[in-house]
Amino acid sequence: MSSKTQKGEAQPISEHKEYPIFDKLLNIKRRLMVLNQRNDIQLLDEILDLQQQVENTIIELMKLRDGVLFKKDHMNNRTDDELNKVCQLISLCFMTLGKWHEGPAIFCQITAIKNCFYQLERIGIYDEKILEPYHQKLKQLERILIEDEVNYGISEPIMELVGYNYHICKRIYDELLSTIKDISPELIPIRDQLLEIRSELVDVVSQDRYTAQDILPIQQKLHDIDSVRGENGIFLYQDGLALNGQATLVDLLENNFNACHDLLNSEYSPIIESVRQQLIDVKNELQEMEITSKWSLRQTDLFPYQIQLHDITRMLHEEERFEGEQGVIMLSYLVSACYTIILNMMGEGPVICDELMPVYNQLNTLRECLKRLKRLNCSLAEGEKMLYLLKLKSIDMMRKDGAFYDENGDKMEGQNQCVFILEECYALIQELSDDTNDEEDDAQVERVEESSSSISSSSNGSSGSSDGETSEYSDIEDSQTSSKNER
């Protein structure tokens, strides 16, 4: 599948048959926005229902496009644009619910990286230090995608969408890196000066008001760097030959000069000034949130900012709209700065403490077994269901007042992830069961527990807990195989 950079104006929907899908996506987005306004993102069932609707909509779209969501040299239309927005919002919901390290949750992170890369391409001013955090983040996200693909932890429609955008990011990263990796060491100090000047320009453009006196000293630094070039525009020679990296330095120098020129001639058109002020407001609000609300932040608080930045990024790709306008590169500076803050606020995800990690791993194993049965269209027999319910109840009973506590009585880190998976397992069991009578299930679990307790008290207590856990999961795996064979 081609991972060609998606530039250019979002085209009108070319085929009338995509309009129903476009309308469905609009309705899903509205429901997500309403949930966020009501602070009801914690309603697990509603989020999972909306995620399923998104998956079904993607499947419908793939069928209309002959089984491929994005064909070679695909040009985004309004349906793609709305799908992107909805998936970003769903992704933020998953992060708020604690599902940081799952495929759907990484979509908004990939989108933020992709849009940062688009702006770096446009600005043309970066180095390895600027790219390295993105590289590390992409490696982390790739590990999640590979794990989900191997374990079938993510549906095919979501995998195609997330994987497609990931490969775009990876390709742009490789292209960005290739343009700077061959710079001779002797030219690195000049490059670093130019990058420092770029940072100064970003600081200036982020101000509501600035004067020529803020720009002229920066411009003078550029003239000083330019003056060391020889008659042929070459910075340095060695043994009569120009050092590698000349073109990169010239591009950096010219881009900085262009930025200074735009700032000094700051009579921007109304549309440029309007977008600039909007981006300054977004950047200021994000910075304030980053400082004051870091520990109380819900990722869904980023809803409105993601939508605004998405629309502005799309506008910047509509080159005809800004043709001949001064100040466009300044907008790219600001967009890049905003997305960088958002990525920092997304962070690495909440930490799961060591004491809670065994519970987290057990729940993940149970969920994976249940998901496999669901993919095979199997149902749980009564005995099989009891195995799962017994294990889940044993974990559930470790909680006090709905939370997991350590030996000191403190809540352990990683609550959201464990509680979310626990509830999801219960929901999957109910979905896979022919009989959904919860009261009868509870009564049966209690009877089985009493029987197990009696047997345990009369048996030799020399078996280790790890052996018991292995045996328990072996029973579950056996039941899984039995269901598959019956199917």
Short mmCIF file of C-alpha atoms in Angstrom, two decimals:
data_model
loop_
_atom_site.label_atom_id
_atom_site.label_comp_id
_atom_site.label_asym_id
_atom_site.label_seq_id
_atom_site.Cartn_x
_atom_site.Cartn_y
_atom_site.Cartn_z
CA MET A 1 0.00 0.00 0.00
CA SER A 2 1.33 3.38 -0.92
CA SER A 3 2.16 5.73 1.96
CA LYS A 4 2.31 8.84 -0.13
CA THR A 5 2.08 12.05 1.87
CA GLN A 6 -1.49 13.28 1.88
CA LYS A 7 -1.14 16.84 0.67
CA GLY A 8 -3.41 19.03 -1.33
CA GLU A 9 -6.98 20.09 -0.80
CA ALA A 10 -9.49 17.61 0.59
CA GLN A 11 -11.48 16.82 -2.52
CA PRO A 12 -15.29 16.83 -2.67
CA ILE A 13 -16.86 13.41 -2.28
CA SER A 14 -16.68 12.11 -5.81
CA GLU A 15 -19.29 9.40 -5.49
CA HIS A 16 -22.74 10.01 -4.13
CA LYS A 17 -22.74 6.59 -2.47
CA GLU A 18 -20.25 7.81 0.17
CA TYR A 19 -22.63 10.44 1.55
CA PRO A 20 -24.47 8.03 3.92
CA ILE A 21 -21.12 7.05 5.44
CA PHE A 22 -20.15 10.71 5.78
CA ASP A 23 -23.42 11.37 7.64
CA LYS A 24 -22.83 8.41 9.98
CA LEU A 25 -19.40 9.76 10.87
CA LEU A 26 -20.85 13.20 11.57
CA ASN A 27 -23.41 11.68 13.93
CA ILE A 28 -20.75 9.65 15.76
CA LYS A 29 -18.64 12.79 16.17
CA ARG A 30 -21.60 14.70 17.60
CA ARG A 31 -22.27 11.92 20.11
CA LEU A 32 -18.63 11.94 21.19
CA MET A 33 -18.68 15.69 21.67
CA VAL A 34 -21.88 15.45 23.73
CA LEU A 35 -20.36 12.72 25.91
CA ASN A 36 -17.34 14.92 26.53
CA GLN A 37 -19.47 17.93 27.43
CA ARG A 38 -21.43 15.78 29.92
CA ASN A 39 -18.18 14.40 31.36
CA ASP A 40 -19.52 10.92 30.55
CA ILE A 41 -16.43 9.57 28.83
CA GLN A 42 -16.14 7.03 31.68
CA LEU A 43 -19.28 5.30 30.35
CA LEU A 44 -17.47 2.27 28.99
CA ASP A 45 -20.42 0.70 27.19
CA GLU A 46 -21.15 3.84 25.18
CA ILE A 47 -17.52 4.25 24.10
CA LEU A 48 -17.24 0.61 23.04
CA ASP A 49 -20.54 0.91 21.17
CA LEU A 50 -19.29 4.00 19.31
CA GLN A 51 -16.00 2.25 18.54
CA GLN A 52 -17.94 -0.66 17.03
CA GLN A 53 -19.98 1.78 14.95
CA VAL A 54 -16.74 3.34 13.67
CA GLU A 55 -15.40 -0.11 12.73
CA ASN A 56 -18.62 -0.99 10.92
CA THR A 57 -18.49 2.33 9.07
CA ILE A 58 -14.92 1.69 7.95
CA ILE A 59 -15.95 -1.76 6.68
CA GLU A 60 -18.78 -0.15 4.69
CA LEU A 61 -16.35 2.39 3.24
CA MET A 62 -13.87 -0.35 2.28
CA LYS A 63 -16.62 -2.25 0.45
CA LEU A 64 -17.53 0.87 -1.51
CA ARG A 65 -13.84 1.29 -2.41
CA ASP A 66 -13.44 -2.26 -3.72
CA GLY A 67 -12.07 -3.65 -0.46
CA VAL A 68 -9.24 -1.13 0.00
CA LEU A 69 -9.58 1.86 2.31
CA PHE A 70 -6.71 3.82 0.71
CA LYS A 71 -5.68 2.97 -2.81
CA LYS A 72 -2.39 3.98 -4.38
CA ASP A 73 -2.06 7.78 -4.73
CA HIS A 74 -5.28 8.20 -2.77
CA MET A 75 -6.44 11.80 -2.34
CA ASN A 76 -8.39 12.44 0.85
CA ASN A 77 -12.00 13.56 0.49
CA ARG A 78 -14.46 14.85 3.07
CA THR A 79 -15.31 11.31 4.19
CA ASP A 80 -11.65 10.61 4.95
CA ASP A 81 -11.37 13.93 6.76
CA GLU A 82 -14.37 13.21 9.00
CA LEU A 83 -13.15 9.65 9.63
CA ASN A 84 -9.82 11.08 10.77
CA LYS A 85 -11.53 13.42 13.24
CA VAL A 86 -13.78 10.71 14.68
CA CYS A 87 -10.88 8.28 15.11
CA GLN A 88 -8.84 10.94 16.91
CA LEU A 89 -11.71 11.48 19.35
CA ILE A 90 -12.23 7.74 19.90
CA SER A 91 -8.49 7.44 20.44
CA LEU A 92 -8.54 10.12 23.16
CA CYS A 93 -11.47 8.32 24.82
CA PHE A 94 -9.46 5.10 24.99
CA MET A 95 -6.56 6.97 26.57
CA THR A 96 -8.88 8.56 29.15
CA LEU A 97 -10.21 5.09 30.00
CA GLY A 98 -6.68 3.86 30.65
CA LYS A 99 -6.29 1.82 27.43
CA TRP A 100 -3.09 3.64 26.46
CA HIS A 101 -1.23 0.71 25.02
CA GLU A 102 -3.83 -0.56 22.57
CA GLY A 103 -4.19 0.09 18.86
CA PRO A 104 -7.17 2.50 18.92
CA ALA A 105 -5.48 4.65 21.58
CA ILE A 106 -2.39 5.34 19.48
CA PHE A 107 -4.20 6.84 16.49
CA CYS A 108 -4.23 10.41 17.84
CA GLN A 109 -0.54 10.11 18.72
CA ILE A 110 0.33 8.97 15.20
CA THR A 111 -1.78 11.80 13.77
CA ALA A 112 -0.01 14.38 15.93
CA ILE A 113 3.41 13.08 14.83
CA LYS A 114 2.35 13.06 11.19
CA ASN A 115 1.17 16.67 11.36
CA CYS A 116 4.39 17.71 13.10
CA PHE A 117 6.33 16.08 10.27
CA TYR A 118 4.25 17.92 7.67
CA GLN A 119 5.21 21.24 9.28
CA LEU A 120 8.89 20.28 9.57
CA GLU A 121 8.82 19.46 5.85
CA ARG A 122 7.37 22.88 5.13
CA ILE A 123 9.70 24.76 7.50
CA GLY A 124 12.80 22.78 6.54
CA ILE A 125 14.59 23.59 9.82
CA TYR A 126 15.38 20.61 12.05
CA ASP A 127 18.18 18.29 13.17
CA GLU A 128 18.64 14.84 14.71
CA LYS A 129 17.85 16.14 18.21
CA ILE A 130 14.50 17.50 17.03
CA LEU A 131 13.66 14.24 15.22
CA GLU A 132 14.84 11.80 17.91
CA PRO A 133 11.83 12.11 20.29
CA TYR A 134 9.51 11.42 17.36
CA HIS A 135 11.65 8.44 16.38
CA GLN A 136 11.46 6.97 19.88
CA LYS A 137 7.71 7.51 19.99
CA LEU A 138 7.25 5.80 16.63
CA LYS A 139 9.26 2.80 17.84
CA GLN A 140 7.02 2.55 20.90
CA LEU A 141 3.85 2.76 18.79
CA GLU A 142 5.22 0.20 16.32
CA ARG A 143 5.70 -2.31 19.14
CA ILE A 144 2.06 -1.85 20.15
CA LEU A 145 0.88 -2.33 16.56
CA ILE A 146 2.98 -5.47 16.07
CA GLU A 147 1.72 -6.96 19.33
CA ASP A 148 -1.89 -6.19 18.44
CA GLU A 149 -1.47 -7.65 14.96
CA VAL A 150 0.09 -10.87 16.27
CA ASN A 151 -2.49 -11.29 19.05
CA TYR A 152 -5.45 -10.05 16.98
CA GLY A 153 -5.86 -7.35 19.59
CA ILE A 154 -7.20 -4.85 17.08
CA SER A 155 -9.84 -5.25 14.40
CA GLU A 156 -8.83 -5.32 10.74
CA PRO A 157 -10.52 -1.99 9.85
CA ILE A 158 -8.79 -0.10 12.67
CA MET A 159 -5.49 -1.85 11.92
CA GLU A 160 -5.62 -0.74 8.28
CA LEU A 161 -6.37 2.86 9.23
CA VAL A 162 -3.77 3.09 12.01
CA GLY A 163 -1.15 1.14 10.05
CA TYR A 164 -1.61 3.32 6.98
CA ASN A 165 -0.99 6.51 8.95
CA TYR A 166 1.93 4.93 10.81
CA HIS A 167 3.67 4.07 7.52
CA ILE A 168 3.18 7.65 6.33
CA CYS A 169 4.92 8.86 9.50
CA LYS A 170 7.75 6.38 9.09
CA ARG A 171 8.33 7.32 5.46
CA ILE A 172 8.39 11.06 6.17
CA TYR A 173 10.76 10.50 9.11
CA ASP A 174 13.16 8.57 6.86
CA GLU A 175 13.00 11.35 4.26
CA LEU A 176 13.60 14.07 6.83
CA LEU A 177 16.54 12.19 8.31
CA SER A 178 18.10 11.49 4.92
CA THR A 179 18.37 15.21 4.15
CA ILE A 180 20.52 15.96 7.21
CA LYS A 181 22.52 12.82 7.95
CA ASP A 182 25.33 13.57 5.48
CA ILE A 183 26.35 16.98 6.84
CA SER A 184 30.10 17.20 7.43
CA PRO A 185 31.10 17.62 11.12
CA GLU A 186 32.81 20.93 10.27
CA LEU A 187 29.42 22.38 9.25
CA ILE A 188 27.50 21.25 12.36
CA PRO A 189 28.27 24.45 14.36
CA ILE A 190 26.77 26.59 11.56
CA ARG A 191 23.71 24.35 11.38
CA ASP A 192 23.25 24.60 15.15
CA GLN A 193 23.34 28.40 14.96
CA LEU A 194 20.64 28.35 12.28
CA LEU A 195 18.47 26.04 14.39
CA GLU A 196 18.87 28.31 17.39
CA ILE A 197 17.74 31.24 15.26
CA ARG A 198 14.72 29.21 14.21
CA SER A 199 13.79 28.80 17.90
CA GLU A 200 14.09 32.55 18.42
CA LEU A 201 11.74 33.15 15.49
CA VAL A 202 9.19 30.73 16.94
CA ASP A 203 9.28 32.69 20.21
CA VAL A 204 8.67 35.94 18.35
CA VAL A 205 5.81 34.64 16.22
CA SER A 206 4.11 33.25 19.34
CA GLN A 207 3.76 36.77 20.76
CA ASP A 208 0.50 38.64 20.32
CA ARG A 209 2.46 41.75 19.42
CA TYR A 210 6.02 42.25 18.26
CA THR A 211 8.03 45.03 16.64
CA ALA A 212 10.83 45.30 14.11
CA GLN A 213 13.29 45.54 17.02
CA ASP A 214 12.43 41.94 17.90
CA ILE A 215 13.34 40.81 14.37
CA LEU A 216 16.29 42.95 13.26
CA PRO A 217 18.86 41.45 15.69
CA ILE A 218 17.89 37.97 14.48
CA GLN A 219 18.18 39.07 10.87
CA GLN A 220 21.64 40.48 11.59
CA LYS A 221 22.76 37.08 12.90
CA LEU A 222 21.68 35.57 9.60
CA HIS A 223 23.66 38.17 7.66
CA ASP A 224 26.73 37.35 9.77
CA ILE A 225 26.38 33.65 8.92
CA ASP A 226 25.77 34.46 5.26
CA SER A 227 28.93 36.58 5.13
CA VAL A 228 31.21 33.58 5.73
CA ARG A 229 30.14 31.99 2.46
CA GLY A 230 32.56 32.24 -0.42
CA GLU A 231 31.97 33.76 -3.84
CA ASN A 232 30.21 30.64 -5.03
CA GLY A 233 27.98 30.52 -1.99
CA ILE A 234 30.02 27.73 -0.41
CA PHE A 235 30.47 27.76 3.36
CA LEU A 236 33.68 25.76 3.77
CA TYR A 237 36.17 23.91 1.59
CA GLN A 238 38.51 21.06 2.42
CA ASP A 239 41.33 20.16 0.05
CA GLY A 240 39.70 22.32 -2.59
CA LEU A 241 36.33 20.51 -2.36
CA ALA A 242 33.07 21.75 -0.86
CA LEU A 243 32.10 19.93 2.33
CA ASN A 244 28.98 17.77 2.34
CA GLY A 245 25.78 19.40 3.54
CA GLN A 246 26.02 22.71 1.66
CA ALA A 247 22.50 22.45 0.24
CA THR A 248 20.99 21.72 3.65
CA LEU A 249 22.65 24.78 5.21
CA VAL A 250 21.60 27.01 2.34
CA ASP A 251 17.98 25.83 2.74
CA LEU A 252 18.09 26.50 6.48
CA LEU A 253 19.53 29.97 5.90
CA GLU A 254 17.01 30.90 3.23
CA ASN A 255 14.06 29.61 5.26
CA ASN A 256 15.13 31.73 8.21
CA PHE A 257 15.58 34.77 5.98
CA ASN A 258 12.11 34.21 4.54
CA ALA A 259 10.64 33.98 8.03
CA CYS A 260 12.32 37.26 9.03
CA HIS A 261 11.01 38.89 5.87
CA ASP A 262 7.46 37.75 6.64
CA LEU A 263 7.66 39.04 10.20
CA LEU A 264 9.08 42.42 9.18
CA ASN A 265 6.35 42.78 6.57
CA SER A 266 3.68 41.76 9.01
CA GLU A 267 0.71 43.35 7.30
CA TYR A 268 -0.81 39.92 6.92
CA SER A 269 -4.03 39.32 5.07
CA PRO A 270 -7.12 38.92 7.29
CA ILE A 271 -7.15 35.14 6.82
CA ILE A 272 -3.47 34.73 7.81
CA GLU A 273 -3.85 36.99 10.85
CA SER A 274 -7.04 35.22 11.92
CA VAL A 275 -5.39 31.79 11.79
CA ARG A 276 -2.27 33.13 13.52
CA GLN A 277 -4.28 34.52 16.43
CA GLN A 278 -6.24 31.29 16.69
CA LEU A 279 -3.01 29.28 16.88
CA ILE A 280 -1.52 31.63 19.47
CA ASP A 281 -4.64 31.18 21.61
CA VAL A 282 -4.47 27.39 21.24
CA LYS A 283 -0.76 27.34 22.09
CA ASN A 284 -1.23 29.56 25.17
CA GLU A 285 -4.13 27.46 26.45
CA LEU A 286 -2.22 24.21 25.90
CA GLN A 287 0.82 25.58 27.72
CA GLU A 288 -1.36 26.64 30.64
CA MET A 289 -2.97 23.19 30.76
CA GLU A 290 0.44 21.54 30.62
CA ILE A 291 1.62 23.52 33.65
CA THR A 292 -1.48 23.71 35.84
CA SER A 293 -3.54 20.62 34.95
CA LYS A 294 -0.97 17.94 34.18
CA TRP A 295 -2.10 15.58 36.95
CA SER A 296 -5.83 16.17 36.58
CA LEU A 297 -5.86 16.17 32.78
CA ARG A 298 -8.26 13.88 30.96
CA GLN A 299 -7.04 13.21 27.47
CA THR A 300 -10.52 14.06 26.19
CA ASP A 301 -9.87 17.63 27.40
CA LEU A 302 -7.80 17.84 24.21
CA PHE A 303 -10.92 17.28 22.06
CA PRO A 304 -11.43 20.91 20.94
CA TYR A 305 -7.73 21.53 20.34
CA GLN A 306 -7.32 18.40 18.22
CA ILE A 307 -10.27 19.45 16.06
CA GLN A 308 -9.02 23.03 15.61
CA LEU A 309 -5.49 21.93 14.72
CA HIS A 310 -6.82 19.28 12.36
CA ASP A 311 -8.85 21.88 10.45
CA ILE A 312 -5.94 24.36 10.34
CA THR A 313 -3.51 21.68 9.12
CA ARG A 314 -5.94 20.76 6.36
CA MET A 315 -6.20 24.44 5.39
CA LEU A 316 -2.41 24.73 5.16
CA HIS A 317 -2.40 21.82 2.73
CA GLU A 318 -4.83 23.73 0.51
CA GLU A 319 -2.04 25.62 -1.18
CA GLU A 320 -4.39 27.53 -3.47
CA ARG A 321 -6.02 29.19 -0.45
CA PHE A 322 -2.74 30.79 0.66
CA GLU A 323 -1.06 31.25 -2.70
CA GLY A 324 1.07 34.40 -2.67
CA GLU A 325 0.30 35.10 0.99
CA GLN A 326 3.07 36.14 3.38
CA GLY A 327 3.25 34.51 6.80
CA VAL A 328 2.31 30.93 5.92
CA ILE A 329 5.62 29.60 7.24
CA MET A 330 4.87 31.31 10.55
CA LEU A 331 1.63 29.36 10.77
CA SER A 332 3.60 26.14 10.28
CA TYR A 333 5.88 27.13 13.16
CA LEU A 334 2.88 27.56 15.43
CA VAL A 335 1.10 24.36 14.34
CA SER A 336 4.26 22.36 14.98
CA ALA A 337 4.65 23.95 18.43
CA CYS A 338 1.02 23.13 19.34
CA TYR A 339 1.28 19.49 18.29
CA THR A 340 4.54 19.12 20.21
CA ILE A 341 2.80 20.28 23.39
CA ILE A 342 -0.08 17.85 22.77
CA LEU A 343 2.36 14.96 22.33
CA ASN A 344 4.07 15.92 25.59
CA MET A 345 0.72 16.01 27.37
CA MET A 346 -0.18 12.58 26.02
CA GLY A 347 3.05 11.30 27.53
CA GLU A 348 3.87 7.62 27.84
CA GLY A 349 0.65 6.57 29.51
CA PRO A 350 -0.11 5.92 33.15
CA VAL A 351 2.27 3.69 35.08
CA ILE A 352 1.18 0.30 36.39
CA CYS A 353 2.93 -0.36 39.69
CA ASP A 354 4.88 -3.59 40.22
CA GLU A 355 2.41 -4.90 42.82
CA LEU A 356 -0.51 -4.56 40.38
CA MET A 357 1.32 -5.86 37.31
CA PRO A 358 0.47 -9.57 37.96
CA VAL A 359 -3.22 -8.68 38.11
CA TYR A 360 -2.90 -6.62 34.94
CA ASN A 361 -1.18 -9.50 33.12
CA GLN A 362 -3.76 -12.05 34.28
CA LEU A 363 -6.63 -9.84 33.12
CA ASN A 364 -4.97 -9.33 29.75
CA THR A 365 -4.65 -13.11 29.35
CA LEU A 366 -8.30 -13.66 30.20
CA ARG A 367 -9.42 -10.93 27.83
CA GLU A 368 -7.32 -12.33 25.00
CA CYS A 369 -8.86 -15.79 25.45
CA LEU A 370 -12.36 -14.31 25.39
CA LYS A 371 -11.60 -12.21 22.32
CA ARG A 372 -10.35 -15.26 20.46
CA LEU A 373 -13.59 -17.10 21.23
CA LYS A 374 -15.57 -14.12 19.98
CA ARG A 375 -13.59 -14.03 16.73
CA LEU A 376 -14.34 -17.74 16.23
CA ASN A 377 -18.07 -17.06 16.80
CA CYS A 378 -18.06 -19.53 19.72
CA SER A 379 -20.33 -19.49 22.73
CA LEU A 380 -19.40 -20.48 26.28
CA ALA A 381 -20.83 -23.62 27.80
CA GLU A 382 -21.90 -23.43 31.42
CA GLY A 383 -18.77 -25.07 32.80
CA GLU A 384 -16.49 -22.93 30.66
CA LYS A 385 -18.24 -19.77 31.77
CA MET A 386 -17.75 -20.74 35.42
CA LEU A 387 -13.97 -21.01 34.90
CA TYR A 388 -13.79 -17.44 33.68
CA LEU A 389 -16.19 -16.07 36.28
CA LEU A 390 -14.32 -17.75 39.13
CA LYS A 391 -11.03 -16.20 38.05
CA LEU A 392 -12.56 -12.77 37.53
CA LYS A 393 -14.31 -12.88 40.88
CA SER A 394 -11.07 -13.87 42.63
CA ILE A 395 -9.48 -10.74 41.14
CA ASP A 396 -12.55 -8.63 41.85
CA MET A 397 -12.44 -9.64 45.52
CA MET A 398 -8.96 -8.14 45.80
CA ARG A 399 -10.60 -4.73 45.50
CA LYS A 400 -11.89 -2.69 48.42
CA ASP A 401 -14.53 -0.08 47.66
CA GLY A 402 -13.84 -0.67 43.98
CA ALA A 403 -10.08 0.01 44.16
CA PHE A 404 -6.86 -1.97 44.51
CA TYR A 405 -4.77 -1.06 47.59
CA ASP A 406 -1.21 -1.92 48.56
CA GLU A 407 -0.06 -3.18 51.97
CA ASN A 408 0.10 0.37 53.30
CA GLY A 409 -3.49 1.08 52.36
CA ASP A 410 -2.57 3.34 49.41
CA LYS A 411 -4.26 3.07 46.03
CA MET A 412 -1.95 1.42 43.53
CA GLU A 413 -1.07 3.05 40.22
CA GLY A 414 -2.76 1.47 37.22
CA GLN A 415 -6.33 1.36 38.61
CA ASN A 416 -8.04 2.49 35.43
CA GLN A 417 -6.40 -0.09 33.18
CA CYS A 418 -7.18 -3.03 35.47
CA VAL A 419 -10.77 -2.00 36.22
CA PHE A 420 -11.44 -1.33 32.54
CA ILE A 421 -10.16 -4.78 31.47
CA LEU A 422 -12.05 -6.45 34.33
CA GLU A 423 -15.33 -4.87 33.22
CA GLU A 424 -14.59 -5.68 29.59
CA CYS A 425 -14.04 -9.35 30.49
CA TYR A 426 -17.40 -9.48 32.27
CA ALA A 427 -19.04 -7.91 29.23
CA LEU A 428 -17.37 -10.41 26.87
CA ILE A 429 -18.51 -13.36 29.01
CA GLN A 430 -22.07 -12.09 28.95
CA GLU A 431 -21.86 -11.63 25.19
CA LEU A 432 -20.50 -15.15 24.68
CA SER A 433 -23.03 -16.79 27.01
CA ASP A 434 -26.37 -18.20 25.96
CA ASP A 435 -27.78 -17.48 29.41
CA THR A 436 -27.27 -13.93 30.68
CA ASN A 437 -28.90 -14.29 34.12
CA ASP A 438 -26.38 -12.52 36.37
CA GLU A 439 -28.03 -13.59 39.66
CA GLU A 440 -27.91 -17.25 38.68
CA ASP A 441 -24.28 -16.86 37.58
CA ASP A 442 -23.37 -15.37 40.96
CA ALA A 443 -25.09 -18.19 42.81
CA GLN A 444 -23.27 -20.80 40.74
CA VAL A 445 -19.94 -19.10 41.31
CA GLU A 446 -20.55 -19.15 45.07
CA ARG A 447 -21.41 -22.87 44.98
CA VAL A 448 -18.27 -23.65 42.95
CA GLU A 449 -16.16 -21.55 45.33
CA GLU A 450 -17.51 -23.45 48.34
CA SER A 451 -16.73 -26.75 46.61
CA SER A 452 -13.24 -25.58 45.63
CA SER A 453 -12.58 -24.41 49.17
CA SER A 454 -13.60 -27.79 50.58
CA ILE A 455 -11.37 -29.66 48.16
CA SER A 456 -8.47 -27.28 48.80
CA SER A 457 -8.67 -27.72 52.57
CA SER A 458 -8.44 -31.51 52.27
CA SER A 459 -5.55 -31.53 49.79
CA ASN A 460 -1.82 -31.17 50.33
CA GLY A 461 -0.99 -27.43 50.45
CA SER A 462 2.47 -27.83 48.97
CA SER A 463 1.58 -26.60 45.48
CA GLY A 464 2.88 -23.10 44.68
CA SER A 465 0.66 -20.27 43.60
CA SER A 466 2.28 -20.08 40.21
CA ASP A 467 1.41 -23.75 39.57
CA GLY A 468 -2.18 -23.05 40.55
CA GLU A 469 -2.30 -20.14 38.16
CA THR A 470 -0.82 -22.25 35.35
CA SER A 471 -3.39 -24.98 35.99
CA GLU A 472 -6.20 -22.43 36.01
CA TYR A 473 -5.16 -20.98 32.67
CA SER A 474 -4.66 -24.48 31.24
CA ASP A 475 -8.29 -25.20 32.08
CA ILE A 476 -9.31 -22.00 30.33
CA GLU A 477 -7.20 -22.83 27.27
CA ASP A 478 -8.73 -26.35 27.23
CA SER A 479 -12.20 -24.88 27.33
CA GLN A 480 -11.25 -22.53 24.51
CA THR A 481 -10.06 -25.48 22.39
CA SER A 482 -13.24 -27.38 23.23
CA SER A 483 -15.42 -24.48 22.09
CA LYS A 484 -13.42 -24.20 18.87
CA ASN A 485 -13.74 -27.93 18.16
CA GLU A 486 -17.47 -27.87 18.84
CA ARG A 487 -17.72 -25.00 16.38
#
